[in-house]
XYZ file of C-alpha atoms in Angstrom:
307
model
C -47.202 -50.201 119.322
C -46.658 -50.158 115.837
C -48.703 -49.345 113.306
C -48.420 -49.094 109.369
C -51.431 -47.864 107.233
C -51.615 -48.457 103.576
C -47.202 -48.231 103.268
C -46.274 -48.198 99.672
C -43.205 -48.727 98.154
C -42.332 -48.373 94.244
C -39.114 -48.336 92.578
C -39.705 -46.736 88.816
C -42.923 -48.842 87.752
C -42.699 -51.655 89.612
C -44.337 -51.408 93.301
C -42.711 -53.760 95.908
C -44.918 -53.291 98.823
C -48.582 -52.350 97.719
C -51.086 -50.718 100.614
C -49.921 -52.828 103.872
C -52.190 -51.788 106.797
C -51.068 -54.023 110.552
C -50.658 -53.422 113.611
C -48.109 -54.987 115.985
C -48.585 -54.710 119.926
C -46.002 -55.401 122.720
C -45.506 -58.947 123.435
C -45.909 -59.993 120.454
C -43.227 -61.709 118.360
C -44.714 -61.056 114.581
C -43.892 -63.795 111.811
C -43.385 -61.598 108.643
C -43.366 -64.016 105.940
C -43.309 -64.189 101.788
C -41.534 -66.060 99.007
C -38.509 -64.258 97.921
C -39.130 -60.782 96.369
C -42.353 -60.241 98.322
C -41.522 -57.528 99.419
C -40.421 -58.348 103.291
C -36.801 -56.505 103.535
C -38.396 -53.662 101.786
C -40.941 -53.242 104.344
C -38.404 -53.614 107.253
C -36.240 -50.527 105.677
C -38.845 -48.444 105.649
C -40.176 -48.869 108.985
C -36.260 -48.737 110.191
C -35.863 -45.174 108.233
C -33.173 -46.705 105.498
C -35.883 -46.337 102.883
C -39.022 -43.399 102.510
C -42.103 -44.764 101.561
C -43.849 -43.779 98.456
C -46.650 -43.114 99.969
C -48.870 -44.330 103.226
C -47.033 -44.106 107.079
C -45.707 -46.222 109.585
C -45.365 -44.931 113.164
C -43.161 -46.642 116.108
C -45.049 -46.012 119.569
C -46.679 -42.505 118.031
C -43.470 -41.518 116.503
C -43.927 -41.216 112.664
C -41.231 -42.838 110.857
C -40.808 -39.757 107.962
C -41.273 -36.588 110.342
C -40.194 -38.097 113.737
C -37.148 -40.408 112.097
C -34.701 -40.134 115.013
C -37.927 -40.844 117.699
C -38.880 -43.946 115.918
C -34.950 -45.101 115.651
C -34.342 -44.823 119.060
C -36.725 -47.182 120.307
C -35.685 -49.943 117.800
C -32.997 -52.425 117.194
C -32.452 -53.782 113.909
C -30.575 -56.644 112.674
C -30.016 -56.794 108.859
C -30.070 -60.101 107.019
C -26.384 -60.822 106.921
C -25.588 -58.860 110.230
C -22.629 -56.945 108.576
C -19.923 -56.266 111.392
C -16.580 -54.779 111.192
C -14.703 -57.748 110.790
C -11.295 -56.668 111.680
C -13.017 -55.647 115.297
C -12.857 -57.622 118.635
C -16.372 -58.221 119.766
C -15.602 -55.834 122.740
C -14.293 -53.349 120.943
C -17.094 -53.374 118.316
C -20.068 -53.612 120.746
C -18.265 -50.872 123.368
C -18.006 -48.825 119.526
C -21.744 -49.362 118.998
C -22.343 -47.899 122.587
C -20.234 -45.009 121.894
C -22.592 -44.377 118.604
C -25.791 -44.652 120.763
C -24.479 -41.874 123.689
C -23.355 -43.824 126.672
C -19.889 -43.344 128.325
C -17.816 -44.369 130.914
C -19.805 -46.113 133.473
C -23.300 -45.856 131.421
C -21.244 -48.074 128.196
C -19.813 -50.620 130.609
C -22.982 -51.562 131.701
C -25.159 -51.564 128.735
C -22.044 -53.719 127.019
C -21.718 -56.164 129.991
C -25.665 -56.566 129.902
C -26.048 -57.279 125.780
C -23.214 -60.069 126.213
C -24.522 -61.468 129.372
C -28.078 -61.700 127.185
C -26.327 -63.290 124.209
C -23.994 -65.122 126.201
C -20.523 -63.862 124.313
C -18.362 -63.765 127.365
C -16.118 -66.893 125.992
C -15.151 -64.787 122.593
C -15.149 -61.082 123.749
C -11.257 -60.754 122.646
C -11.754 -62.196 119.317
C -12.249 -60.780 116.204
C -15.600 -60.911 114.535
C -13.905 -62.152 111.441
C -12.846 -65.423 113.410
C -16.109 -66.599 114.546
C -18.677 -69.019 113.576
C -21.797 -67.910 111.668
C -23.763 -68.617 115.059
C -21.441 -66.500 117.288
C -21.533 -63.525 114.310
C -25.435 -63.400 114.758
C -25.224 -63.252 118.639
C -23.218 -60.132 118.232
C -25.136 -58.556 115.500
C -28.022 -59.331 118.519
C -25.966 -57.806 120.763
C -25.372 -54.736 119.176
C -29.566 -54.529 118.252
C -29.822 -54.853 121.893
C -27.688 -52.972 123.144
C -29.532 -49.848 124.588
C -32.641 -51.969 125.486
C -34.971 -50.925 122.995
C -38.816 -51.245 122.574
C -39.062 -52.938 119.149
C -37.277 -55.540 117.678
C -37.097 -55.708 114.125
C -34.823 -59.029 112.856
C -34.360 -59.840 109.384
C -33.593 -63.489 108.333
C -31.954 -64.069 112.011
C -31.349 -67.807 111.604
C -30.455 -68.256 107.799
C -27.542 -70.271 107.222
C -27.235 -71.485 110.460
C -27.409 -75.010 111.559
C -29.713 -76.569 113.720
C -28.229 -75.933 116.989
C -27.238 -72.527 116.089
C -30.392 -71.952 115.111
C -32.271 -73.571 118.199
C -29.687 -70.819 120.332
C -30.755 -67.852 118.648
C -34.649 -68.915 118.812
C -33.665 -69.187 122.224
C -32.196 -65.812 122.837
C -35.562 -64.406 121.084
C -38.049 -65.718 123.296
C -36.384 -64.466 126.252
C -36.132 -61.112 124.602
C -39.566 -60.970 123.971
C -41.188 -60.887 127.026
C -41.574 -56.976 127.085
C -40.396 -55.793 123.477
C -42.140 -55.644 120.138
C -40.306 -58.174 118.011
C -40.717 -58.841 114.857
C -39.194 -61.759 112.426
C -38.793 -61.028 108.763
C -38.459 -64.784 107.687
C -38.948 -67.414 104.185
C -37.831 -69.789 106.508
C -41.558 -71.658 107.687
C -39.968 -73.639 110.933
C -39.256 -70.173 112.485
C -43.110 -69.566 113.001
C -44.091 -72.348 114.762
C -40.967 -71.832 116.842
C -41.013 -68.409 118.193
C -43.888 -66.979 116.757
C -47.092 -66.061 118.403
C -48.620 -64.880 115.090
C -47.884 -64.697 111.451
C -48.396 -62.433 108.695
C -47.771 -63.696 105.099
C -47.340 -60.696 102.276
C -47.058 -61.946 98.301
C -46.496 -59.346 95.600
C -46.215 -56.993 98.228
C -49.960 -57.378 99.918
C -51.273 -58.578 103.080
C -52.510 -61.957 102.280
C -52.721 -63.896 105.379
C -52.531 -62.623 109.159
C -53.293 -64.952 112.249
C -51.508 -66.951 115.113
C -49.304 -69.322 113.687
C -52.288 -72.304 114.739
C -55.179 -70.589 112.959
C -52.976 -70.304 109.799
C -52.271 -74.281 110.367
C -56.087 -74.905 110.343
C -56.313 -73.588 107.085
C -54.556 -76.489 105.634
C -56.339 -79.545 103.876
C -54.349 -81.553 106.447
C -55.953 -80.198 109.832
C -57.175 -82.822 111.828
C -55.624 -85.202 109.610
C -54.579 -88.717 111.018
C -51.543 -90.560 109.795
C -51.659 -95.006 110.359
C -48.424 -96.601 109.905
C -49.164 -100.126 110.065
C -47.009 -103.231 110.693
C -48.945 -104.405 107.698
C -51.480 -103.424 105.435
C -54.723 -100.761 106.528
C -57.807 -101.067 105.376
C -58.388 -97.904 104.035
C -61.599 -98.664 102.675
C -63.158 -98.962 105.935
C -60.963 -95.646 106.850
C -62.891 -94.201 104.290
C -66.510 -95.069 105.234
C -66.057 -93.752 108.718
C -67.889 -90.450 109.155
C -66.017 -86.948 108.653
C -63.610 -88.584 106.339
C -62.807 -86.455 103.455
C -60.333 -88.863 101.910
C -57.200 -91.335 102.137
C -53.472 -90.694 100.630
C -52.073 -93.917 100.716
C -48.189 -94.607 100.869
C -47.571 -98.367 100.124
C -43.589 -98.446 100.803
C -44.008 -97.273 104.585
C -47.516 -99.140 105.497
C -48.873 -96.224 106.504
C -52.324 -94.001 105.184
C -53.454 -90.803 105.883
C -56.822 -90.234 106.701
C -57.898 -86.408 105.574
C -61.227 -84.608 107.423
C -63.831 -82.718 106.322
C -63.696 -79.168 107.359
C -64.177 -78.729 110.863
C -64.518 -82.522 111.898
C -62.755 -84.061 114.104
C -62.051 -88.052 113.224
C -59.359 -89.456 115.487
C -61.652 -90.849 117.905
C -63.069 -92.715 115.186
C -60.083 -94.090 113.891
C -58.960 -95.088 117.286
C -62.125 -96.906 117.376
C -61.541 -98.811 114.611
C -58.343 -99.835 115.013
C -59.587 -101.202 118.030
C -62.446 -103.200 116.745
C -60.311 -104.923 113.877
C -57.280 -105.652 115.819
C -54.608 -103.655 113.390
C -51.182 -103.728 114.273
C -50.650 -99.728 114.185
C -47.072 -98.897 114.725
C -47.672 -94.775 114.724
C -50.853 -92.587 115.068
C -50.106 -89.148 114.391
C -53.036 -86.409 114.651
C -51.675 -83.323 112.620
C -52.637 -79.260 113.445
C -51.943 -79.012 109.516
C -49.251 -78.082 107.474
C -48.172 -74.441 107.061
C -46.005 -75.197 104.045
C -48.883 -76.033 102.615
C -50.979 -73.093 103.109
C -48.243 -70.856 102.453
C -47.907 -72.147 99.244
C -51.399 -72.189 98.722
C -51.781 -68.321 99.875
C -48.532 -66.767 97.686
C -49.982 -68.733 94.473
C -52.906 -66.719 94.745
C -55.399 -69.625 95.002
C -58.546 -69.848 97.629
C -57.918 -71.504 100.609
Protein backbone atom coordinates (compact mmCIF):
# COMPACT_ATOMS: atom_id res chain seq x y z
CA UNK A 1 0.00 0.00 0.00
CA UNK A 2 0.84 3.42 0.14
CA UNK A 3 0.86 5.58 2.71
CA UNK A 4 1.81 9.38 3.25
CA UNK A 5 1.62 10.99 6.79
CA UNK A 6 1.58 14.67 7.27
CA UNK A 7 4.08 15.22 3.66
CA UNK A 8 5.13 18.78 3.48
CA UNK A 9 6.48 20.58 0.85
CA UNK A 10 7.82 24.37 0.93
CA UNK A 11 9.75 26.20 -1.52
CA UNK A 12 11.37 29.49 0.40
CA UNK A 13 8.10 30.76 2.30
CA UNK A 14 5.56 29.56 0.42
CA UNK A 15 4.37 25.81 1.32
CA UNK A 16 2.82 23.88 -1.66
CA UNK A 17 1.65 20.79 -0.03
CA UNK A 18 0.73 21.41 3.75
CA UNK A 19 0.39 18.07 6.21
CA UNK A 20 -1.29 15.43 3.63
CA UNK A 21 -2.02 12.21 5.59
CA UNK A 22 -3.89 9.10 2.90
CA UNK A 23 -3.64 6.02 2.34
CA UNK A 24 -4.01 4.22 -1.01
CA UNK A 25 -4.61 0.29 -1.13
CA UNK A 26 -4.29 -2.11 -4.14
CA UNK A 27 -7.14 -2.01 -6.43
CA UNK A 28 -7.78 1.09 -6.09
CA UNK A 29 -7.54 3.68 -8.88
CA UNK A 30 -7.18 7.12 -6.65
CA UNK A 31 -8.66 10.46 -8.23
CA UNK A 32 -6.06 13.11 -7.06
CA UNK A 33 -7.69 16.27 -7.81
CA UNK A 34 -7.18 20.35 -7.24
CA UNK A 35 -7.43 23.58 -9.21
CA UNK A 36 -4.19 24.46 -10.74
CA UNK A 37 -1.34 25.18 -8.24
CA UNK A 38 -2.83 22.95 -5.55
CA UNK A 39 -0.28 21.35 -5.11
CA UNK A 40 -0.99 17.83 -7.11
CA UNK A 41 2.39 17.44 -9.34
CA UNK A 42 4.24 18.43 -6.29
CA UNK A 43 2.90 15.67 -4.34
CA UNK A 44 3.45 13.09 -7.18
CA UNK A 45 7.41 14.11 -7.25
CA UNK A 46 7.83 13.51 -4.00
CA UNK A 47 6.29 10.26 -3.63
CA UNK A 48 8.23 9.32 -7.11
CA UNK A 49 11.74 10.49 -5.38
CA UNK A 50 12.24 13.67 -7.97
CA UNK A 51 11.55 15.95 -5.03
CA UNK A 52 12.48 15.47 -0.85
CA UNK A 53 9.89 16.48 1.28
CA UNK A 54 10.29 19.18 3.78
CA UNK A 55 9.18 17.37 6.24
CA UNK A 56 6.53 14.31 7.00
CA UNK A 57 7.08 10.63 4.89
CA UNK A 58 5.60 8.73 2.30
CA UNK A 59 6.32 4.99 2.04
CA UNK A 60 5.57 2.64 -1.18
CA UNK A 61 4.61 -1.00 0.17
CA UNK A 62 6.96 -0.36 3.54
CA UNK A 63 9.68 1.13 1.53
CA UNK A 64 10.27 4.78 2.72
CA UNK A 65 10.56 7.07 -0.08
CA UNK A 66 13.82 9.26 1.55
CA UNK A 67 15.90 6.23 3.10
CA UNK A 68 14.66 3.32 0.87
CA UNK A 69 14.52 5.62 -2.59
CA UNK A 70 15.57 2.88 -5.04
CA UNK A 71 12.91 0.20 -3.08
CA UNK A 72 10.07 2.54 -3.48
CA UNK A 73 11.15 3.31 -7.37
CA UNK A 74 11.18 -0.03 -8.32
CA UNK A 75 7.78 -0.90 -7.65
CA UNK A 76 6.36 2.21 -9.47
CA UNK A 77 5.73 3.52 -12.89
CA UNK A 78 5.36 7.04 -13.47
CA UNK A 79 4.09 8.99 -16.27
CA UNK A 80 4.83 12.78 -16.18
CA UNK A 81 2.28 15.28 -17.44
CA UNK A 82 3.58 15.78 -20.93
CA UNK A 83 5.15 12.19 -21.21
CA UNK A 84 8.53 13.59 -22.52
CA UNK A 85 10.07 10.88 -24.98
CA UNK A 86 13.08 10.98 -27.08
CA UNK A 87 11.59 12.14 -30.07
CA UNK A 88 14.12 11.27 -32.60
CA UNK A 89 13.56 7.41 -31.24
CA UNK A 90 11.47 4.59 -32.90
CA UNK A 91 8.98 3.38 -30.38
CA UNK A 92 10.95 0.02 -30.37
CA UNK A 93 13.99 1.33 -29.97
CA UNK A 94 12.93 3.71 -27.14
CA UNK A 95 10.83 1.19 -25.12
CA UNK A 96 13.68 -1.83 -25.76
CA UNK A 97 16.12 1.49 -24.34
CA UNK A 98 13.83 1.86 -21.31
CA UNK A 99 14.22 -1.99 -20.69
CA UNK A 100 17.84 -1.79 -20.96
CA UNK A 101 17.66 1.12 -18.08
CA UNK A 102 15.46 -1.14 -15.84
CA UNK A 103 18.04 -4.50 -16.09
CA UNK A 104 16.52 -6.91 -18.51
CA UNK A 105 18.46 -8.39 -21.52
CA UNK A 106 18.27 -10.55 -24.23
CA UNK A 107 15.39 -12.81 -23.81
CA UNK A 108 14.12 -11.10 -20.35
CA UNK A 109 13.79 -7.34 -22.65
CA UNK A 110 12.01 -9.05 -25.53
CA UNK A 111 9.42 -10.12 -23.46
CA UNK A 112 8.75 -7.38 -21.10
CA UNK A 113 8.78 -5.04 -24.54
CA UNK A 114 6.44 -7.38 -26.51
CA UNK A 115 4.09 -7.48 -23.32
CA UNK A 116 3.91 -3.34 -22.65
CA UNK A 117 2.94 -2.97 -26.51
CA UNK A 118 0.61 -5.83 -26.61
CA UNK A 119 -1.08 -3.89 -23.31
CA UNK A 120 -1.08 -0.53 -25.09
CA UNK A 121 -1.73 -1.92 -28.32
CA UNK A 122 1.40 -0.12 -30.35
CA UNK A 123 2.13 -2.96 -32.67
CA UNK A 124 0.85 -0.80 -35.89
CA UNK A 125 3.64 2.12 -35.11
CA UNK A 126 6.60 0.20 -33.49
CA UNK A 127 9.04 1.47 -36.48
CA UNK A 128 8.06 4.99 -36.20
CA UNK A 129 9.48 7.68 -34.56
CA UNK A 130 7.90 9.11 -31.48
CA UNK A 131 8.18 12.51 -33.02
CA UNK A 132 5.67 11.36 -35.86
CA UNK A 133 2.83 10.29 -33.83
CA UNK A 134 -0.39 11.58 -32.66
CA UNK A 135 -0.77 12.99 -29.13
CA UNK A 136 -2.88 9.70 -28.36
CA UNK A 137 -0.24 7.23 -29.68
CA UNK A 138 2.68 9.49 -27.65
CA UNK A 139 0.71 8.76 -24.32
CA UNK A 140 0.36 4.96 -25.08
CA UNK A 141 4.09 4.82 -25.20
CA UNK A 142 4.85 7.02 -22.33
CA UNK A 143 2.25 4.05 -20.75
CA UNK A 144 4.26 1.67 -22.13
CA UNK A 145 7.40 2.60 -20.87
CA UNK A 146 5.56 3.17 -17.03
CA UNK A 147 4.61 -0.33 -17.58
CA UNK A 148 7.10 -1.80 -18.69
CA UNK A 149 8.58 -4.01 -15.83
CA UNK A 150 5.05 -4.64 -14.36
CA UNK A 151 5.11 -2.59 -11.43
CA UNK A 152 2.93 -2.37 -8.23
CA UNK A 153 1.89 1.31 -8.28
CA UNK A 154 0.83 3.42 -10.83
CA UNK A 155 1.32 6.93 -10.47
CA UNK A 156 -0.13 9.04 -13.83
CA UNK A 157 -0.05 12.63 -14.04
CA UNK A 158 -2.59 14.49 -16.31
CA UNK A 159 -2.79 11.14 -18.61
CA UNK A 160 -5.57 12.38 -20.89
CA UNK A 161 -4.92 16.24 -21.24
CA UNK A 162 -5.04 17.44 -24.62
CA UNK A 163 -6.40 14.56 -26.02
CA UNK A 164 -9.63 14.24 -27.79
CA UNK A 165 -12.46 12.31 -26.94
CA UNK A 166 -11.65 9.09 -28.45
CA UNK A 167 -8.13 9.30 -27.48
CA UNK A 168 -9.11 9.92 -24.33
CA UNK A 169 -11.91 7.13 -24.04
CA UNK A 170 -8.58 4.63 -25.26
CA UNK A 171 -6.37 5.57 -22.61
CA UNK A 172 -9.29 5.37 -19.82
CA UNK A 173 -9.53 2.17 -21.37
CA UNK A 174 -6.01 0.95 -21.08
CA UNK A 175 -6.29 2.13 -17.21
CA UNK A 176 -9.01 0.08 -16.10
CA UNK A 177 -7.54 -2.95 -17.41
CA UNK A 178 -4.33 -2.05 -15.70
CA UNK A 179 -5.88 -1.70 -12.59
CA UNK A 180 -7.10 -4.80 -11.67
CA UNK A 181 -4.00 -5.73 -9.44
CA UNK A 182 -1.86 -2.39 -9.26
CA UNK A 183 -2.12 0.72 -7.13
CA UNK A 184 -3.00 3.46 -9.59
CA UNK A 185 -3.30 6.65 -9.03
CA UNK A 186 -4.62 9.75 -11.36
CA UNK A 187 -3.24 13.18 -10.73
CA UNK A 188 -6.08 15.06 -12.67
CA UNK A 189 -8.03 19.01 -12.96
CA UNK A 190 -9.81 17.33 -15.47
CA UNK A 191 -13.48 16.33 -13.39
CA UNK A 192 -14.83 13.70 -16.27
CA UNK A 193 -11.76 11.49 -15.44
CA UNK A 194 -13.31 10.60 -11.93
CA UNK A 195 -16.43 9.41 -12.75
CA UNK A 196 -14.70 7.49 -15.52
CA UNK A 197 -12.04 5.43 -14.03
CA UNK A 198 -12.09 6.33 -10.63
CA UNK A 199 -13.20 4.31 -7.71
CA UNK A 200 -12.49 7.18 -5.27
CA UNK A 201 -11.41 10.74 -5.20
CA UNK A 202 -9.35 12.90 -3.19
CA UNK A 203 -9.55 16.72 -3.74
CA UNK A 204 -6.37 18.85 -2.17
CA UNK A 205 -6.68 23.01 -2.35
CA UNK A 206 -3.79 25.12 -1.11
CA UNK A 207 -2.06 22.08 -0.64
CA UNK A 208 -4.56 20.26 2.10
CA UNK A 209 -6.72 17.35 2.10
CA UNK A 210 -10.09 18.77 1.64
CA UNK A 211 -12.30 16.15 0.35
CA UNK A 212 -11.70 12.21 0.18
CA UNK A 213 -14.52 9.65 -0.83
CA UNK A 214 -15.73 7.41 -3.82
CA UNK A 215 -16.39 9.46 -6.63
CA UNK A 216 -20.59 8.87 -5.71
CA UNK A 217 -20.36 10.04 -2.10
CA UNK A 218 -18.51 13.21 -3.31
CA UNK A 219 -21.60 13.55 -5.96
CA UNK A 220 -24.08 13.45 -3.00
CA UNK A 221 -22.59 16.33 -1.61
CA UNK A 222 -23.92 18.48 -4.29
CA UNK A 223 -27.16 20.73 -3.97
CA UNK A 224 -28.22 18.80 -7.09
CA UNK A 225 -28.41 15.10 -5.62
CA UNK A 226 -31.55 13.63 -6.20
CA UNK A 227 -32.43 16.41 -8.32
CA UNK A 228 -35.08 15.87 -11.17
CA UNK A 229 -34.89 17.66 -14.46
CA UNK A 230 -38.79 18.06 -16.64
CA UNK A 231 -38.41 19.06 -20.11
CA UNK A 232 -41.79 19.61 -21.23
CA UNK A 233 -43.40 19.81 -24.70
CA UNK A 234 -44.94 22.85 -23.12
CA UNK A 235 -45.07 24.68 -20.09
CA UNK A 236 -44.65 22.82 -16.19
CA UNK A 237 -46.32 23.80 -13.51
CA UNK A 238 -43.74 24.38 -11.24
CA UNK A 239 -45.83 25.65 -8.64
CA UNK A 240 -47.37 22.44 -8.00
CA UNK A 241 -43.58 20.98 -8.40
CA UNK A 242 -42.97 23.03 -5.62
CA UNK A 243 -45.70 22.06 -3.10
CA UNK A 244 -44.88 18.41 -3.43
CA UNK A 245 -43.09 17.15 -0.32
CA UNK A 246 -39.10 17.01 -0.12
CA UNK A 247 -38.90 19.78 -2.59
CA UNK A 248 -36.25 22.19 -1.75
CA UNK A 249 -36.78 24.38 -4.79
CA UNK A 250 -37.30 24.90 -8.72
CA UNK A 251 -34.62 26.49 -11.34
CA UNK A 252 -36.63 27.19 -14.13
CA UNK A 253 -35.24 27.45 -17.82
CA UNK A 254 -37.99 29.03 -20.07
CA UNK A 255 -36.12 28.65 -23.62
CA UNK A 256 -35.91 24.69 -23.33
CA UNK A 257 -39.43 23.96 -21.39
CA UNK A 258 -37.81 22.26 -18.97
CA UNK A 259 -37.51 22.84 -14.71
CA UNK A 260 -35.49 21.39 -12.29
CA UNK A 261 -36.86 20.25 -9.27
CA UNK A 262 -34.01 20.45 -6.28
CA UNK A 263 -34.48 18.03 -2.87
CA UNK A 264 -34.05 18.52 0.47
CA UNK A 265 -31.14 16.76 1.92
CA UNK A 266 -31.54 13.22 1.96
CA UNK A 267 -35.08 13.00 0.22
CA UNK A 268 -35.81 11.30 -2.41
CA UNK A 269 -38.68 13.07 -4.82
CA UNK A 270 -38.83 11.35 -8.19
CA UNK A 271 -41.55 9.13 -7.32
CA UNK A 272 -43.44 12.09 -6.56
CA UNK A 273 -42.87 13.85 -9.57
CA UNK A 274 -43.65 10.83 -11.59
CA UNK A 275 -46.83 10.92 -9.79
CA UNK A 276 -47.72 14.06 -10.76
CA UNK A 277 -47.00 14.11 -14.07
CA UNK A 278 -49.25 11.38 -14.18
CA UNK A 279 -52.21 12.86 -12.49
CA UNK A 280 -52.14 16.17 -14.68
CA UNK A 281 -51.49 14.64 -17.96
CA UNK A 282 -48.07 16.76 -18.86
CA UNK A 283 -46.51 16.15 -21.97
CA UNK A 284 -42.84 15.41 -20.46
CA UNK A 285 -40.38 14.95 -23.20
CA UNK A 286 -37.21 14.02 -20.67
CA UNK A 287 -37.04 13.00 -16.93
CA UNK A 288 -33.65 12.98 -15.77
CA UNK A 289 -32.88 11.93 -11.97
CA UNK A 290 -29.27 13.34 -11.28
CA UNK A 291 -26.46 11.60 -8.60
CA UNK A 292 -25.30 15.42 -8.42
CA UNK A 293 -22.82 17.39 -9.92
CA UNK A 294 -19.13 17.09 -8.99
CA UNK A 295 -18.20 20.34 -10.71
CA UNK A 296 -20.17 21.71 -8.42
CA UNK A 297 -18.84 20.46 -5.27
CA UNK A 298 -15.44 20.80 -6.40
CA UNK A 299 -15.88 24.23 -6.78
CA UNK A 300 -17.63 24.51 -3.73
CA UNK A 301 -14.73 22.53 -1.70
CA UNK A 302 -11.42 24.55 -3.35
CA UNK A 303 -13.34 28.00 -2.54
CA UNK A 304 -13.18 27.11 0.91
CA UNK A 305 -16.96 27.31 1.57
CA UNK A 306 -19.16 24.59 3.72
CA UNK A 307 -20.68 22.08 1.87
Amino acid sequence: MIELNNLTKRFAQHTVVDALSFSVEPGEVLGFLGPNGAGKSTTMKMLTGFLTPTSGSASIFGCDIRTQALQAQRQMGYLPEGAPCYGDMTVRGFLEFIAEVRGYRGADKRVRVDTAVGQVELESVLGQSIDTLSKGFKRRVGLAQAILHDPRVLILDEPTDGLDPNQKHQVRQLIKGLARDKIVIISTHILEEVTAVCTRAIVIARGQLVADGTPLELQSRSRYHQAVTLVGEGPLDDVALAALPGVAGIEVNQLEHSLTVLAKPGQVIFPQINALITQQGWAVRELDVERGRLDEVFQTLTRGEAL
